[in-house]
Amino acid sequence: MKILVTGGAGFIGSHVVDKLIQQQCRVVVVDNLSSGLREHVNTAAKLIEMDIGSPELLALFEQEKFDYVIHQAAQTTVAQSIDRPDRDCQVNIAGSVNLLEACRKTAVRRIVFASTAAAYGNAADIPIPESAPKQPTSFYGLSKWTVEQYLALYRQIFGLEYIVLRCANVYGERQGNSGEGGVISIFSKKLHERRPVTIFGDGGQSRDFIYVGDVAAANCLALTAKTCNAAFNISTGTETSLNTLVKLLEQAAGIKLKKYFAQPREGDIYRSSLDNTAAGKYLSWQPQMPLSQGLGRTYQALKQPGLNQREGREW
Ligand code: UD1
């Protein structure tokens, strides 16, 4: 089968591409390389440098005739969505609708969409079930949730099949560690450089950290799962506070981190953990990587840049 992975040069997308190639799929990547890297794209995949919002996207779909689409391309950070809601909307909403148009006009069989824990906002029940109210506290959470609703309506009106994967905080090799990176990649880099970290808030805020290889596996399973037109949480189901994360990172690296505390970040949620029962039942998916081990791998990959490359990974 022929699969398009949007954002396939990015952090999560490039791991998805690797897994699909391992499974002998034919893979095309569409990525504008705004944050993704050409060298992260598996050489067995075809890379097209294009924006998902491009008017040329439809012609590509007509030419390639994709069976499935895995949609990872996005503006992925909460903070940037607060700085530039317009850009977040343009990439995450308008770009996704452009992609959906190409999907329905060329009879794509199914689209798998990367959504987020940020769609829930501050939920009352932890771990959060899929049915919890969607009350995003950032434009990023809002834009992802909006696309979920587009998917539901595209299904209803045009018959396009979909699966939404609401991912918790994904970490692992190849994650960016600049301002756009996640807390684990940022703290790992600081640790490696023996520089202090800044904790926004009291460090008591929790996240559900899920390893990128586990997320890639969930995407592959979602392509052919019998149950579709539904959303599934992809997570470990456990909460880890930032203060605990710092301790685990110190253990993984054998180094002490110096910490500064600053004001909480605008749009941040306080507690986050997602109930993953439904993914176990309907996708036959379970997280495999324990956090302490995943942190060790992430840190080692940073120390040995070669391990960040596709060829160096063992996962
Ligand atoms: C992250 C993801 C987002 C995903 C969401 C799912 C990133 C960049 N964003 O958002 O794509 O959809 O999880 O829940 O991976 N923090 C610090 N110091 C730092 C950096 C972060 O204290 O230097 C704190 C933040 O304020 C926040 C927590 O760490 O409380 C996690 O932040 P971050 O890794 O940016 O992820 P989310 O905002 O949860």
Short mmCIF file of C-alpha atoms and ligand atoms in Angstrom, two decimals:
data_model
loop_
_atom_site.label_atom_id
_atom_site.label_comp_id
_atom_site.label_asym_id
_atom_site.label_seq_id
_atom_site.Cartn_x
_atom_site.Cartn_y
_atom_site.Cartn_z
CA MET A 1 0.00 0.00 0.00
CA LYS A 2 1.08 3.56 -0.71
CA ILE A 3 1.12 5.95 2.21
CA LEU A 4 1.66 9.68 2.46
CA VAL A 5 3.23 10.92 5.70
CA THR A 6 2.94 14.69 6.07
CA GLY A 7 5.66 16.07 8.32
CA GLY A 8 7.70 12.94 7.65
CA ALA A 9 10.97 14.84 8.09
CA GLY A 10 9.92 15.92 11.57
CA PHE A 11 10.42 14.36 14.97
CA ILE A 12 7.43 11.98 15.17
CA GLY A 13 6.83 11.74 11.41
CA SER A 14 10.34 10.48 10.66
CA HIS A 15 9.92 7.65 13.19
CA VAL A 16 6.56 6.77 11.61
CA VAL A 17 8.23 6.63 8.17
CA ASP A 18 10.95 4.29 9.48
CA LYS A 19 8.35 1.91 10.89
CA LEU A 20 6.32 1.89 7.68
CA ILE A 21 9.42 1.18 5.61
CA GLN A 22 10.25 -1.71 7.97
CA GLN A 23 6.77 -3.02 7.17
CA GLN A 24 7.55 -2.88 3.42
CA CYS A 25 5.12 -0.01 2.71
CA ARG A 26 5.68 2.47 -0.12
CA VAL A 27 6.06 5.85 1.55
CA VAL A 28 5.96 9.41 0.24
CA VAL A 29 6.80 12.29 2.59
CA VAL A 30 5.46 15.81 2.18
CA ASP A 31 7.36 18.25 4.36
CA ASN A 32 8.21 21.93 3.94
CA LEU A 33 11.38 21.40 6.03
CA SER A 34 10.47 24.38 8.24
CA SER A 35 11.46 22.37 11.30
CA GLY A 36 12.05 18.88 9.88
CA LEU A 37 15.39 17.72 8.52
CA ARG A 38 16.05 16.12 5.17
CA GLU A 39 18.57 13.73 6.77
CA HIS A 40 15.88 12.35 9.09
CA VAL A 41 13.87 11.02 6.15
CA ASN A 42 14.47 7.34 5.48
CA THR A 43 16.22 6.99 2.11
CA ALA A 44 13.66 4.37 1.03
CA ALA A 45 10.93 7.05 1.17
CA LYS A 46 10.31 9.70 -1.49
CA LEU A 47 10.57 13.23 -0.10
CA ILE A 48 8.54 16.02 -1.69
CA GLU A 49 9.40 19.46 -0.34
CA MET A 50 5.99 21.08 -0.18
CA ASP A 51 3.73 22.89 2.25
CA ILE A 52 0.50 21.09 3.20
CA GLY A 53 -1.31 24.34 2.41
CA SER A 54 0.07 24.45 -1.13
CA PRO A 55 -2.36 24.68 -4.08
CA GLU A 56 -0.12 22.07 -5.76
CA LEU A 57 -0.99 19.42 -3.18
CA LEU A 58 -4.02 18.14 -5.10
CA ALA A 59 -1.97 17.54 -8.26
CA LEU A 60 0.48 15.49 -6.19
CA PHE A 61 -2.39 13.38 -4.82
CA GLU A 62 -3.76 12.86 -8.35
CA GLN A 63 -0.36 11.75 -9.55
CA GLU A 64 0.62 9.52 -6.60
CA LYS A 65 -2.80 7.99 -5.76
CA PHE A 66 -2.25 7.43 -2.04
CA ASP A 67 -4.16 4.68 -0.26
CA TYR A 68 -3.58 6.14 3.21
CA VAL A 69 -2.45 9.41 4.76
CA ILE A 70 -0.76 9.91 8.14
CA HIS A 71 -1.00 13.61 8.96
CA GLN A 72 1.81 14.76 11.25
CA ALA A 73 2.74 18.12 9.70
CA ALA A 74 1.85 20.92 12.11
CA GLN A 75 2.83 23.89 14.17
CA THR A 76 3.45 21.83 17.30
CA THR A 77 4.11 24.16 20.21
CA VAL A 78 1.73 25.62 22.75
CA ALA A 79 3.87 28.74 23.33
CA GLN A 80 4.10 29.63 19.62
CA SER A 81 0.35 29.29 19.25
CA ILE A 82 -0.08 31.91 21.98
CA ASP A 83 2.43 34.25 20.27
CA ARG A 84 0.99 33.74 16.79
CA PRO A 85 -2.57 32.36 16.81
CA ASP A 86 -2.89 33.41 13.16
CA ARG A 87 0.07 31.29 12.07
CA ASP A 88 -1.11 28.35 14.16
CA CYS A 89 -4.52 28.60 12.45
CA GLN A 90 -3.01 28.90 8.98
CA VAL A 91 -0.80 25.82 9.34
CA ASN A 92 -2.89 23.59 11.59
CA ILE A 93 -6.41 24.38 10.40
CA ALA A 94 -6.18 25.78 6.85
CA GLY A 95 -3.30 23.43 5.94
CA SER A 96 -5.24 20.42 7.25
CA VAL A 97 -8.39 21.36 5.35
CA ASN A 98 -6.35 21.70 2.14
CA LEU A 99 -5.08 18.17 2.82
CA LEU A 100 -8.59 16.85 3.52
CA GLU A 101 -9.79 18.28 0.22
CA ALA A 102 -7.06 16.37 -1.63
CA CYS A 103 -7.94 13.20 0.33
CA ARG A 104 -11.61 13.24 -0.55
CA LYS A 105 -11.10 14.26 -4.17
CA THR A 106 -8.72 11.34 -4.78
CA ALA A 107 -10.62 8.73 -2.71
CA VAL A 108 -7.98 8.15 -0.02
CA ARG A 109 -9.06 5.14 2.08
CA ARG A 110 -8.21 6.52 5.51
CA ILE A 111 -6.44 9.41 7.21
CA VAL A 112 -4.69 9.10 10.59
CA PHE A 113 -4.45 12.46 12.34
CA ALA A 114 -1.97 13.51 15.06
CA SER A 115 -4.00 15.30 17.71
CA THR A 116 -3.01 16.18 21.24
CA ALA A 117 -3.65 15.99 24.96
CA ALA A 118 -3.84 19.80 24.75
CA ALA A 119 -7.34 19.41 23.22
CA TYR A 120 -8.70 18.52 26.67
CA GLY A 121 -7.29 21.48 28.60
CA ASN A 122 -7.52 21.19 32.38
CA ALA A 123 -9.67 18.09 32.84
CA ALA A 124 -11.47 17.08 36.02
CA ASP A 125 -10.66 13.36 35.84
CA ILE A 126 -7.08 12.11 35.51
CA PRO A 127 -6.20 9.98 33.57
CA ILE A 128 -8.40 11.68 30.99
CA PRO A 129 -10.76 9.45 28.98
CA GLU A 130 -11.46 10.26 25.31
CA SER A 131 -15.01 11.30 26.22
CA ALA A 132 -13.86 14.14 28.53
CA PRO A 133 -14.94 17.68 27.57
CA LYS A 134 -12.64 19.47 25.12
CA GLN A 135 -11.70 22.79 26.73
CA PRO A 136 -8.33 23.75 25.23
CA THR A 137 -6.39 26.48 27.02
CA SER A 138 -4.17 27.26 24.02
CA PHE A 139 -4.74 28.00 20.33
CA TYR A 140 -2.66 24.91 19.59
CA GLY A 141 -5.12 22.69 21.49
CA LEU A 142 -8.00 24.53 19.81
CA SER A 143 -6.61 24.13 16.29
CA LYS A 144 -6.04 20.38 16.75
CA TRP A 145 -9.52 19.90 18.23
CA THR A 146 -11.02 21.92 15.36
CA VAL A 147 -9.42 19.60 12.79
CA GLU A 148 -10.84 16.61 14.69
CA GLN A 149 -14.28 18.08 14.10
CA TYR A 150 -13.53 18.66 10.41
CA LEU A 151 -12.61 14.98 10.19
CA ALA A 152 -15.90 13.91 11.75
CA LEU A 153 -17.82 16.06 9.27
CA TYR A 154 -15.74 14.90 6.28
CA ARG A 155 -16.65 11.37 7.32
CA GLN A 156 -20.33 12.26 7.62
CA ILE A 157 -20.57 14.23 4.37
CA PHE A 158 -17.93 12.66 2.10
CA GLY A 159 -17.37 9.23 3.68
CA LEU A 160 -13.64 9.75 4.34
CA GLU A 161 -12.46 7.27 7.05
CA TYR A 162 -10.30 8.59 9.85
CA ILE A 163 -8.59 7.77 13.10
CA VAL A 164 -7.49 10.49 15.51
CA LEU A 165 -4.57 9.78 17.84
CA ARG A 166 -4.51 12.18 20.79
CA CYS A 167 -0.91 11.96 21.86
CA ALA A 168 0.38 12.83 25.29
CA ASN A 169 3.85 14.40 25.61
CA VAL A 170 6.02 12.62 23.08
CA TYR A 171 9.77 12.42 23.63
CA GLY A 172 12.76 10.57 22.20
CA GLU A 173 15.55 10.72 19.65
CA ARG A 174 15.48 13.55 17.05
CA GLN A 175 13.21 15.87 19.07
CA GLY A 176 14.24 19.51 18.64
CA ASN A 177 15.79 21.09 21.72
CA SER A 178 15.55 24.77 20.87
CA GLY A 179 12.62 26.92 22.02
CA GLU A 180 10.35 24.69 19.93
CA GLY A 181 11.43 21.46 21.61
CA GLY A 182 9.72 19.53 24.38
CA VAL A 183 10.76 19.75 28.00
CA ILE A 184 12.71 16.45 27.92
CA SER A 185 14.81 17.41 24.90
CA ILE A 186 15.41 20.92 26.29
CA PHE A 187 16.42 19.66 29.76
CA SER A 188 18.58 16.85 28.26
CA LYS A 189 20.51 19.37 26.20
CA LYS A 190 21.02 21.65 29.22
CA LEU A 191 22.17 18.66 31.24
CA HIS A 192 24.64 17.68 28.56
CA GLU A 193 25.99 21.23 28.42
CA ARG A 194 26.03 21.44 32.27
CA ARG A 195 23.74 24.49 32.11
CA PRO A 196 20.86 25.29 34.49
CA VAL A 197 17.24 24.59 33.53
CA THR A 198 14.26 26.88 34.00
CA ILE A 199 11.10 25.36 35.42
CA PHE A 200 8.00 27.40 34.56
CA GLY A 201 5.88 27.22 37.72
CA ASP A 202 6.53 25.14 40.83
CA GLY A 203 7.57 21.94 39.04
CA GLY A 204 4.50 20.18 40.45
CA GLN A 205 2.81 20.22 37.03
CA SER A 206 2.58 16.76 35.53
CA ARG A 207 2.79 15.33 32.03
CA ASP A 208 2.31 11.85 30.57
CA PHE A 209 5.57 11.19 28.73
CA ILE A 210 5.30 8.69 25.87
CA TYR A 211 8.23 7.40 23.83
CA VAL A 212 8.26 8.28 20.13
CA GLY A 213 8.77 4.64 19.01
CA ASP A 214 5.54 3.72 20.80
CA VAL A 215 3.72 6.58 19.06
CA ALA A 216 5.05 5.47 15.66
CA ALA A 217 3.74 1.96 16.35
CA ALA A 218 0.28 3.35 17.19
CA ASN A 219 0.18 5.25 13.88
CA CYS A 220 0.97 2.09 11.92
CA LEU A 221 -1.71 0.09 13.75
CA ALA A 222 -4.27 2.86 13.14
CA LEU A 223 -3.94 2.48 9.37
CA THR A 224 -5.72 -0.85 9.31
CA ALA A 225 -7.56 -1.04 12.66
CA LYS A 226 -11.11 -2.39 12.25
CA THR A 227 -12.59 0.27 14.50
CA CYS A 228 -12.28 3.68 12.86
CA ASN A 229 -13.91 7.11 12.78
CA ALA A 230 -12.90 7.50 16.40
CA ALA A 231 -10.25 9.14 18.59
CA PHE A 232 -7.76 7.25 20.78
CA ASN A 233 -5.45 8.50 23.50
CA ILE A 234 -1.83 7.47 22.97
CA SER A 235 -0.11 7.68 26.31
CA THR A 236 1.28 5.74 29.24
CA GLY A 237 -1.63 6.57 31.56
CA THR A 238 0.78 7.75 34.27
CA GLU A 239 1.62 11.23 35.51
CA THR A 240 5.17 12.42 36.06
CA SER A 241 5.77 15.81 37.65
CA LEU A 242 8.51 18.06 36.29
CA ASN A 243 10.33 17.77 39.62
CA THR A 244 10.33 13.95 39.28
CA LEU A 245 11.39 14.23 35.65
CA VAL A 246 14.43 16.26 36.68
CA LYS A 247 15.40 13.54 39.20
CA LEU A 248 15.01 10.78 36.58
CA LEU A 249 17.10 12.74 34.07
CA GLU A 250 19.81 13.30 36.69
CA GLN A 251 19.85 9.54 37.33
CA ALA A 252 19.99 8.73 33.60
CA ALA A 253 22.93 11.08 33.07
CA GLY A 254 24.63 10.70 36.46
CA ILE A 255 24.82 14.51 36.68
CA LYS A 256 23.07 17.05 38.98
CA LEU A 257 20.97 19.74 37.32
CA LYS A 258 20.85 23.33 38.55
CA LYS A 259 17.26 24.60 38.55
CA TYR A 260 15.70 28.05 38.35
CA PHE A 261 11.98 28.60 38.87
CA ALA A 262 10.03 31.16 36.77
CA GLN A 263 6.41 32.22 36.22
CA PRO A 264 4.11 29.50 34.77
CA ARG A 265 3.79 29.69 30.99
CA GLU A 266 0.62 31.22 29.51
CA GLY A 267 -1.70 28.50 28.16
CA ASP A 268 -0.01 25.68 30.13
CA ILE A 269 -2.22 23.03 31.69
CA TYR A 270 -1.28 21.87 35.19
CA ARG A 271 -1.96 18.13 35.26
CA SER A 272 -1.98 15.85 32.24
CA SER A 273 -2.30 12.11 31.83
CA LEU A 274 -4.43 10.24 29.32
CA ASP A 275 -6.33 7.00 29.80
CA ASN A 276 -5.04 4.58 27.11
CA THR A 277 -7.54 1.73 27.66
CA ALA A 278 -9.34 2.25 24.33
CA ALA A 279 -6.11 2.13 22.28
CA GLY A 280 -5.32 -1.20 23.96
CA LYS A 281 -8.74 -2.57 23.10
CA TYR A 282 -9.29 -1.24 19.58
CA LEU A 283 -5.76 -0.77 18.19
CA SER A 284 -4.13 -3.66 20.10
CA TRP A 285 -1.54 -1.08 21.18
CA GLN A 286 0.36 -0.86 24.46
CA PRO A 287 3.25 1.44 25.36
CA GLN A 288 6.47 -0.59 25.59
CA MET A 289 9.17 1.82 26.68
CA PRO A 290 9.63 2.54 30.43
CA LEU A 291 10.32 6.26 31.06
CA SER A 292 13.69 5.76 32.78
CA GLN A 293 14.94 3.67 29.83
CA GLY A 294 13.55 6.10 27.24
CA LEU A 295 15.22 9.02 29.01
CA GLY A 296 18.52 7.13 28.94
CA ARG A 297 18.22 6.57 25.19
CA THR A 298 17.25 10.19 24.54
CA TYR A 299 20.20 11.46 26.55
CA GLN A 300 22.68 9.05 24.93
CA ALA A 301 21.44 10.06 21.46
CA LEU A 302 22.16 13.70 22.33
CA LYS A 303 25.66 12.84 23.51
CA GLN A 304 26.35 10.85 20.35
CA PRO A 305 24.73 12.86 17.54
CA GLY A 306 25.05 9.86 15.17
CA LEU A 307 22.38 8.10 17.23
CA ASN A 308 19.94 10.85 16.31
CA GLN A 309 20.24 9.72 12.72
CA ARG A 310 17.94 7.06 11.37
CA GLU A 311 20.69 4.53 10.76
CA GLY A 312 21.86 4.71 14.37
CA ARG A 313 18.57 3.86 15.99
CA GLU A 314 17.79 0.41 17.27
CA TRP A 315 14.09 0.93 17.90
C1 UD1 B 1 3.53 19.24 24.52
C2 UD1 B 1 3.91 19.25 23.08
C3 UD1 B 1 2.72 19.33 22.20
C4 UD1 B 1 1.80 18.19 22.57
C5 UD1 B 1 1.42 18.31 24.05
C6 UD1 B 1 0.52 17.17 24.50
C7 UD1 B 1 6.17 20.08 22.73
C8 UD1 B 1 7.02 21.25 22.43
N1 UD1 B 1 4.85 20.34 22.81
O1 UD1 B 1 3.08 20.51 25.01
O2 UD1 B 1 3.09 19.23 20.84
O3 UD1 B 1 0.68 18.18 21.76
O4 UD1 B 1 2.59 18.25 24.80
O5 UD1 B 1 0.16 17.36 25.84
O6 UD1 B 1 6.62 18.98 22.87
N2 UD1 B 1 8.70 23.57 30.75
C9 UD1 B 1 9.58 24.10 31.66
N3 UD1 B 1 10.81 24.52 31.21
C10 UD1 B 1 11.18 24.42 29.88
C11 UD1 B 1 10.26 23.86 28.96
C12 UD1 B 1 9.03 23.45 29.42
O7 UD1 B 1 9.28 24.21 32.84
O8 UD1 B 1 12.32 24.81 29.55
C13 UD1 B 1 7.38 23.12 31.23
C14 UD1 B 1 6.22 23.78 30.52
O9 UD1 B 1 5.91 25.01 31.07
C15 UD1 B 1 5.13 22.71 30.76
C16 UD1 B 1 5.90 21.39 30.74
O10 UD1 B 1 7.27 21.73 30.98
O11 UD1 B 1 4.52 22.90 32.01
C17 UD1 B 1 5.81 20.67 29.43
O12 UD1 B 1 6.11 21.59 28.39
P1 UD1 B 1 6.39 21.14 26.89
O13 UD1 B 1 7.38 20.07 26.83
O14 UD1 B 1 6.65 22.39 26.10
O15 UD1 B 1 5.05 20.45 26.46
P2 UD1 B 1 3.52 20.92 26.48
O16 UD1 B 1 3.37 22.38 26.56
O17 UD1 B 1 2.83 20.07 27.50
#
